[in-house]
Structures are given as C-alpha cells and as structure tokens.
Amino acid sequence: QVQLVESGGSFVQPRGSLRLSCAASGKIFSPNAMGWHRQAPGKQRELVAVIGSGGLTNYADSVKGRFTISRDKDTVYLQMNSLEPEDTAVYYCVYAYGTLYWGQGTQVTVSS
C-alpha cells in the first residue's frame, strides 16, 4: 500500500500563487510517476500535471506556463502561479506504479 499526504491548499486571490506538496510513503517502487489531478464542482476529474522518476513532465494545456511540477524522491510539488478563478478545485495527488493511488485531496479556491 502507498499513502499520500497532501498539503498547501488554500484560498487565494486571482493572479496569486500557491504551492502544493504531496509526500508518498509505504511500498514505493521505481520507476513510477507522481502527479496532480483536480476536480471542480460539477466537472470531471482532470489531469493537471505529471512527473516521472526520471523527471519527464507533462501538463494540461490550461496550466502550461503557469504551473510547474517537480519532485524530490517521493515528494511531489506543484507550484501554481497566475492563478485564475477557473483553477478552483479539489486537487488530488496521485502515485502510479501498476495501479493508481490517490490522496485525500486539498481544496484550492481562487476568488476575489
């Protein structure tokens, strides 16, 4: 089993910044991928960004140039800049190795 503990969600005004963190523990195997998905009210969960063990990254078009994903061993970070109200969602950390493990989610609210 893999446990994921997220932190960093908060309320922020438009054009503000937040940094999310997610630490994985338990039966961690490599190579793996870690990343972030988000789900806004009334919408489907969507991929935000993902990073592999080797550092390869992939981003949703809607966050390219504003969000940056990084990792330090089994901890993944999401630096979010120039936040917009449309970024309001519950952000879920995910760990992938054969199957997907999900964090409990952290709320990000962007509003004036």
Tab-separated table of N, CA and C in Angstrom:
chain	number	residue	atom	x	y	z
A	1	GLN	N	0.828	-1.197	0.000
A	1	GLN	CA	0.000	0.000	0.000
A	1	GLN	C	0.867	1.253	0.000
A	2	VAL	N	0.334	2.292	-0.589
A	2	VAL	CA	1.008	3.589	-0.658
A	2	VAL	C	0.102	4.629	-0.014
A	3	GLN	N	0.677	5.439	0.840
A	3	GLN	CA	-0.073	6.520	1.468
A	3	GLN	C	0.434	7.856	0.902
A	4	LEU	N	-0.502	8.740	0.625
A	4	LEU	CA	-0.179	10.054	0.077
A	4	LEU	C	-0.746	11.124	1.004
A	5	VAL	N	0.093	12.044	1.417
A	5	VAL	CA	-0.337	13.126	2.302
A	5	VAL	C	-0.090	14.454	1.596
A	6	GLU	N	-1.177	15.168	1.338
A	6	GLU	CA	-1.113	16.436	0.604
A	6	GLU	C	-1.185	17.615	1.565
A	7	SER	N	-0.650	18.730	1.129
A	7	SER	CA	-0.762	19.967	1.893
A	7	SER	C	-0.595	21.145	0.941
A	8	GLY	N	-1.026	22.309	1.404
A	8	GLY	CA	-0.801	23.532	0.654
A	8	GLY	C	-2.029	24.178	0.075
A	9	GLY	N	-3.157	23.502	0.056
A	9	GLY	CA	-4.366	24.110	-0.480
A	9	GLY	C	-4.821	25.277	0.385
A	10	SER	N	-5.402	26.273	-0.268
A	10	SER	CA	-5.814	27.466	0.477
A	10	SER	C	-6.714	28.332	-0.386
A	11	PHE	N	-7.088	29.447	0.181
A	11	PHE	CA	-7.825	30.485	-0.534
A	11	PHE	C	-6.808	31.519	-1.015
A	12	VAL	N	-6.944	31.941	-2.280
A	12	VAL	CA	-6.015	32.922	-2.823
A	12	VAL	C	-6.754	33.810	-3.830
A	13	GLN	N	-6.302	35.025	-3.949
A	13	GLN	CA	-6.925	35.958	-4.906
A	13	GLN	C	-6.396	35.702	-6.312
A	14	PRO	N	-7.147	36.091	-7.323
A	14	PRO	CA	-6.674	35.930	-8.715
A	14	PRO	C	-5.290	36.547	-8.900
A	15	ARG	N	-4.505	35.871	-9.717
A	15	ARG	CA	-3.114	36.234	-10.032
A	15	ARG	C	-2.157	35.907	-8.892
A	16	GLY	N	-2.686	35.263	-7.845
A	16	GLY	CA	-1.832	34.846	-6.744
A	16	GLY	C	-1.148	33.523	-7.027
A	17	SER	N	-0.391	33.042	-6.027
A	17	SER	CA	0.379	31.803	-6.158
A	17	SER	C	0.143	30.897	-4.962
A	18	LEU	N	0.265	29.603	-5.215
A	18	LEU	CA	0.214	28.589	-4.161
A	18	LEU	C	1.184	27.482	-4.523
A	19	ARG	N	1.651	26.762	-3.509
A	19	ARG	CA	2.493	25.591	-3.725
A	19	ARG	C	1.888	24.409	-2.983
A	20	LEU	N	1.566	23.368	-3.738
A	20	LEU	CA	1.046	22.137	-3.163
A	20	LEU	C	2.185	21.138	-2.987
A	21	SER	N	2.082	20.345	-1.938
A	21	SER	CA	3.063	19.289	-1.685
A	21	SER	C	2.340	17.977	-1.450
A	22	CYS	N	2.999	16.882	-1.800
A	22	CYS	CA	2.437	15.556	-1.571
A	22	CYS	C	3.577	14.592	-1.282
A	23	ALA	N	3.540	13.987	-0.112
A	23	ALA	CA	4.572	13.034	0.286
A	23	ALA	C	4.015	11.619	0.228
A	24	ALA	N	4.726	10.758	-0.471
A	24	ALA	CA	4.338	9.356	-0.581
A	24	ALA	C	5.140	8.513	0.400
A	25	SER	N	4.477	7.527	0.983
A	25	SER	CA	5.154	6.604	1.892
A	25	SER	C	4.541	5.222	1.737
A	26	GLY	N	5.241	4.239	2.271
A	26	GLY	CA	4.758	2.872	2.149
A	26	GLY	C	5.588	2.097	1.141
A	27	LYS	N	4.932	1.238	0.366
A	27	LYS	CA	5.626	0.396	-0.611
A	27	LYS	C	5.833	1.181	-1.905
A	28	ILE	N	6.944	1.911	-1.932
A	28	ILE	CA	7.270	2.748	-3.080
A	28	ILE	C	8.237	1.998	-3.985
A	29	PHE	N	7.896	1.894	-5.252
A	29	PHE	CA	8.748	1.237	-6.234
A	29	PHE	C	9.082	2.216	-7.348
A	30	SER	N	10.203	1.960	-7.992
A	30	SER	CA	10.626	2.787	-9.123
A	30	SER	C	10.914	1.901	-10.325
A	31	PRO	N	10.753	2.464	-11.539
A	31	PRO	CA	10.318	3.843	-11.791
A	31	PRO	C	8.811	4.002	-11.599
A	32	ASN	N	8.407	5.211	-11.243
A	32	ASN	CA	6.996	5.470	-11.030
A	32	ASN	C	6.668	6.858	-11.562
A	33	ALA	N	5.445	7.224	-11.450
A	33	ALA	CA	5.020	8.574	-11.824
A	33	ALA	C	4.193	9.149	-10.689
A	34	MET	N	4.339	10.424	-10.474
A	34	MET	CA	3.513	11.128	-9.499
A	34	MET	C	2.959	12.373	-10.162
A	35	GLY	N	1.817	12.783	-9.695
A	35	GLY	CA	1.224	13.948	-10.335
A	35	GLY	C	0.032	14.493	-9.587
A	36	TRP	N	-0.648	15.385	-10.256
A	36	TRP	CA	-1.816	16.054	-9.689
A	36	TRP	C	-2.971	16.022	-10.682
A	37	HIS	N	-4.124	15.714	-10.158
A	37	HIS	CA	-5.379	15.883	-10.875
A	37	HIS	C	-6.206	16.893	-10.092
A	38	ARG	N	-7.254	17.383	-10.711
A	38	ARG	CA	-8.160	18.269	-9.997
A	38	ARG	C	-9.591	18.031	-10.430
A	39	GLN	N	-10.509	18.371	-9.543
A	39	GLN	CA	-11.932	18.238	-9.855
A	39	GLN	C	-12.656	19.462	-9.347
A	40	ALA	N	-13.241	20.194	-10.287
A	40	ALA	CA	-14.037	21.360	-9.946
A	40	ALA	C	-15.494	20.928	-9.760
A	41	PRO	N	-16.271	21.707	-9.027
A	41	PRO	CA	-17.689	21.351	-8.807
A	41	PRO	C	-18.427	21.142	-10.125
A	42	GLY	N	-19.103	20.018	-10.239
A	42	GLY	CA	-19.890	19.738	-11.425
A	42	GLY	C	-19.097	19.301	-12.638
A	43	LYS	N	-17.787	19.112	-12.472
A	43	LYS	CA	-16.942	18.724	-13.599
A	43	LYS	C	-16.227	17.413	-13.298
A	44	GLN	N	-15.729	16.798	-14.375
A	44	GLN	CA	-14.973	15.559	-14.210
A	44	GLN	C	-13.558	15.858	-13.706
A	45	ARG	N	-12.990	14.854	-13.052
A	45	ARG	CA	-11.602	14.981	-12.613
A	45	ARG	C	-10.701	15.026	-13.842
A	46	GLU	N	-9.705	15.912	-13.812
A	46	GLU	CA	-8.830	16.069	-14.962
A	46	GLU	C	-7.373	16.101	-14.524
A	47	LEU	N	-6.519	15.656	-15.435
A	47	LEU	CA	-5.082	15.704	-15.187
A	47	LEU	C	-4.601	17.146	-15.203
A	48	VAL	N	-3.754	17.487	-14.241
A	48	VAL	CA	-3.131	18.810	-14.211
A	48	VAL	C	-1.680	18.701	-14.676
A	49	ALA	N	-0.927	17.833	-14.012
A	49	ALA	CA	0.484	17.668	-14.362
A	49	ALA	C	0.977	16.347	-13.802
A	50	VAL	N	1.995	15.782	-14.469
A	50	VAL	CA	2.573	14.525	-14.012
A	50	VAL	C	4.075	14.573	-14.231
A	51	ILE	N	4.807	13.866	-13.375
A	51	ILE	CA	6.266	13.808	-13.486
A	51	ILE	C	6.732	12.389	-13.191
A	52	GLY	N	7.611	11.890	-14.039
A	52	GLY	CA	8.150	10.561	-13.851
A	52	GLY	C	9.387	10.569	-12.956
A	53	SER	N	9.850	9.369	-12.624
A	53	SER	CA	11.034	9.244	-11.774
A	53	SER	C	12.251	9.904	-12.395
A	54	GLY	N	12.294	9.904	-13.729
A	54	GLY	CA	13.428	10.498	-14.424
A	54	GLY	C	13.289	11.984	-14.657
A	55	GLY	N	12.153	12.560	-14.250
A	55	GLY	CA	11.969	13.997	-14.388
A	55	GLY	C	11.153	14.434	-15.583
A	56	LEU	N	10.722	13.493	-16.399
A	56	LEU	CA	9.904	13.862	-17.551
A	56	LEU	C	8.544	14.359	-17.074
A	57	THR	N	8.094	15.476	-17.651
A	57	THR	CA	6.849	16.093	-17.202
A	57	THR	C	5.833	16.218	-18.331
A	58	ASN	N	4.584	16.350	-17.935
A	58	ASN	CA	3.501	16.591	-18.880
A	58	ASN	C	2.462	17.458	-18.178
A	59	TYR	N	1.917	18.421	-18.910
A	59	TYR	CA	0.967	19.372	-18.332
A	59	TYR	C	-0.309	19.443	-19.164
A	60	ALA	N	-1.403	19.754	-18.488
A	60	ALA	CA	-2.622	20.108	-19.198
A	60	ALA	C	-2.391	21.443	-19.906
A	61	ASP	N	-2.999	21.597	-21.058
A	61	ASP	CA	-2.812	22.840	-21.817
A	61	ASP	C	-3.231	24.066	-21.001
A	62	SER	N	-4.242	23.893	-20.173
A	62	SER	CA	-4.790	25.031	-19.433
A	62	SER	C	-3.836	25.577	-18.362
A	63	VAL	N	-2.809	24.802	-18.008
A	63	VAL	CA	-1.898	25.258	-16.939
A	63	VAL	C	-0.477	25.479	-17.442
A	64	LYS	N	-0.210	25.154	-18.686
A	64	LYS	CA	1.144	25.332	-19.230
A	64	LYS	C	1.582	26.792	-19.100
A	65	GLY	N	2.795	26.987	-18.626
A	65	GLY	CA	3.330	28.325	-18.462
A	65	GLY	C	2.970	28.966	-17.134
A	66	ARG	N	2.039	28.346	-16.404
A	66	ARG	CA	1.633	28.910	-15.097
A	66	ARG	C	1.972	27.974	-13.942
A	67	PHE	N	1.864	26.676	-14.171
A	67	PHE	CA	2.125	25.676	-13.133
A	67	PHE	C	3.435	24.955	-13.449
A	68	THR	N	4.140	24.582	-12.373
A	68	THR	CA	5.368	23.804	-12.519
A	68	THR	C	5.356	22.650	-11.537
A	69	ILE	N	5.538	21.443	-12.067
A	69	ILE	CA	5.599	20.255	-11.221
A	69	ILE	C	7.059	19.864	-11.024
A	70	SER	N	7.383	19.425	-9.818
A	70	SER	CA	8.736	18.960	-9.513
A	70	SER	C	8.640	17.882	-8.452
A	71	ARG	N	9.758	17.187	-8.243
A	71	ARG	CA	9.743	16.158	-7.224
A	71	ARG	C	11.121	16.025	-6.590
A	72	ASP	N	11.100	15.566	-5.374
A	72	ASP	CA	12.322	15.247	-4.635
A	72	ASP	C	12.091	13.862	-4.060
A	73	LYS	N	12.629	12.858	-4.746
A	73	LYS	CA	12.415	11.454	-4.390
A	73	LYS	C	10.914	11.169	-4.376
A	74	ASP	N	10.335	10.948	-3.226
A	74	ASP	CA	8.937	10.521	-3.141
A	74	ASP	C	7.999	11.647	-2.713
A	75	THR	N	8.434	12.872	-2.876
A	75	THR	CA	7.588	14.024	-2.624
A	75	THR	C	7.444	14.822	-3.912
A	76	VAL	N	6.214	15.149	-4.249
A	76	VAL	CA	5.958	15.910	-5.466
A	76	VAL	C	5.360	17.262	-5.093
A	77	TYR	N	5.727	18.263	-5.869
A	77	TYR	CA	5.287	19.633	-5.628
A	77	TYR	C	4.581	20.166	-6.866
A	78	LEU	N	3.648	21.084	-6.631
A	78	LEU	CA	3.009	21.780	-7.739
A	78	LEU	C	3.035	23.270	-7.412
A	79	GLN	N	3.897	23.997	-8.097
A	79	GLN	CA	3.954	25.446	-7.949
A	79	GLN	C	2.948	26.056	-8.910
A	80	MET	N	1.982	26.777	-8.369
A	80	MET	CA	0.912	27.347	-9.175
A	80	MET	C	1.008	28.863	-9.123
A	81	ASN	N	1.259	29.464	-10.258
A	81	ASN	CA	1.353	30.925	-10.371
A	81	ASN	C	0.235	31.453	-11.263
A	82	SER	N	-0.008	32.742	-11.185
A	82	SER	CA	-1.033	33.391	-12.010
A	82	SER	C	-2.360	32.644	-11.923
A	83	LEU	N	-2.768	32.321	-10.719
A	83	LEU	CA	-3.985	31.542	-10.526
A	83	LEU	C	-5.211	32.319	-10.984
A	84	GLU	N	-6.153	31.583	-11.529
A	84	GLU	CA	-7.393	32.141	-12.052
A	84	GLU	C	-8.574	31.479	-11.341
A	85	PRO	N	-9.724	32.143	-11.315
A	85	PRO	CA	-10.897	31.512	-10.687
A	85	PRO	C	-11.192	30.123	-11.262
A	86	GLU	N	-10.859	29.927	-12.533
A	86	GLU	CA	-11.102	28.624	-13.166
A	86	GLU	C	-10.215	27.521	-12.603
A	87	ASP	N	-9.213	27.869	-11.834
A	87	ASP	CA	-8.350	26.874	-11.203
A	87	ASP	C	-8.937	26.364	-9.892
A	88	THR	N	-10.037	26.941	-9.463
A	88	THR	CA	-10.683	26.498	-8.232
A	88	THR	C	-11.130	25.047	-8.356
A	89	ALA	N	-10.671	24.215	-7.430
A	89	ALA	CA	-10.965	22.787	-7.496
A	89	ALA	C	-10.365	22.096	-6.272
A	90	VAL	N	-10.747	20.850	-6.115
A	90	VAL	CA	-10.027	19.978	-5.175
A	90	VAL	C	-8.890	19.339	-5.962
A	91	TYR	N	-7.695	19.471	-5.452
A	91	TYR	CA	-6.507	18.934	-6.118
A	91	TYR	C	-6.105	17.632	-5.435
A	92	TYR	N	-5.937	16.601	-6.257
A	92	TYR	CA	-5.615	15.263	-5.759
A	92	TYR	C	-4.217	14.861	-6.223
A	93	CYS	N	-3.434	14.391	-5.289
A	93	CYS	CA	-2.144	13.811	-5.617
A	93	CYS	C	-2.357	12.371	-6.059
A	94	VAL	N	-1.547	11.933	-7.011
A	94	VAL	CA	-1.657	10.559	-7.482
A	94	VAL	C	-0.268	9.953	-7.640
A	95	TYR	N	-0.171	8.675	-7.287
A	95	TYR	CA	1.060	7.903	-7.449
A	95	TYR	C	0.707	6.719	-8.344
A	96	ALA	N	1.540	6.493	-9.348
A	96	ALA	CA	1.258	5.433	-10.311
A	96	ALA	C	2.419	4.455	-10.414
A	97	TYR	N	2.122	3.194	-10.090
A	97	TYR	CA	3.066	2.095	-10.318
A	97	TYR	C	2.227	0.848	-10.468
A	98	GLY	N	1.853	0.540	-11.685
A	98	GLY	CA	0.973	-0.604	-11.920
A	98	GLY	C	-0.472	-0.271	-11.661
A	99	THR	N	-0.724	0.452	-10.596
A	99	THR	CA	-2.070	0.915	-10.268
A	99	THR	C	-1.952	2.350	-9.782
A	100	LEU	N	-3.102	2.967	-9.567
A	100	LEU	CA	-3.102	4.359	-9.121
A	100	LEU	C	-3.484	4.439	-7.649
A	101	TYR	N	-2.750	5.262	-6.922
A	101	TYR	CA	-3.088	5.577	-5.543
A	101	TYR	C	-3.385	7.063	-5.464
A	102	TRP	N	-4.431	7.395	-4.721
A	102	TRP	CA	-4.902	8.778	-4.659
A	102	TRP	C	-4.768	9.338	-3.248
A	103	GLY	N	-4.465	10.617	-3.165
A	103	GLY	CA	-4.507	11.317	-1.902
A	103	GLY	C	-5.936	11.709	-1.576
A	104	GLN	N	-6.107	12.339	-0.423
A	104	GLN	CA	-7.453	12.682	0.040
A	104	GLN	C	-7.959	13.969	-0.592
A	105	GLY	N	-7.076	14.726	-1.212
A	105	GLY	CA	-7.479	15.975	-1.863
A	105	GLY	C	-7.258	17.187	-0.983
A	106	THR	N	-6.924	18.294	-1.629
A	106	THR	CA	-6.748	19.557	-0.919
A	106	THR	C	-7.447	20.653	-1.721
A	107	GLN	N	-8.202	21.494	-1.039
A	107	GLN	CA	-9.027	22.493	-1.709
A	107	GLN	C	-8.202	23.721	-2.073
A	108	VAL	N	-8.329	24.129	-3.325
A	108	VAL	CA	-7.760	25.386	-3.805
A	108	VAL	C	-8.910	26.256	-4.277
A	109	THR	N	-9.034	27.436	-3.704
A	109	THR	CA	-10.089	28.369	-4.070
A	109	THR	C	-9.453	29.678	-4.513
A	110	VAL	N	-9.785	30.085	-5.739
A	110	VAL	CA	-9.258	31.332	-6.291
A	110	VAL	C	-10.442	32.273	-6.494
A	111	SER	N	-10.441	33.346	-5.729
A	111	SER	CA	-11.580	34.259	-5.780
A	111	SER	C	-11.174	35.614	-5.239
A	112	SER	N	-11.841	36.636	-5.762
A	112	SER	CA	-11.609	37.974	-5.244
A	112	SER	C	-12.608	38.310	-4.156
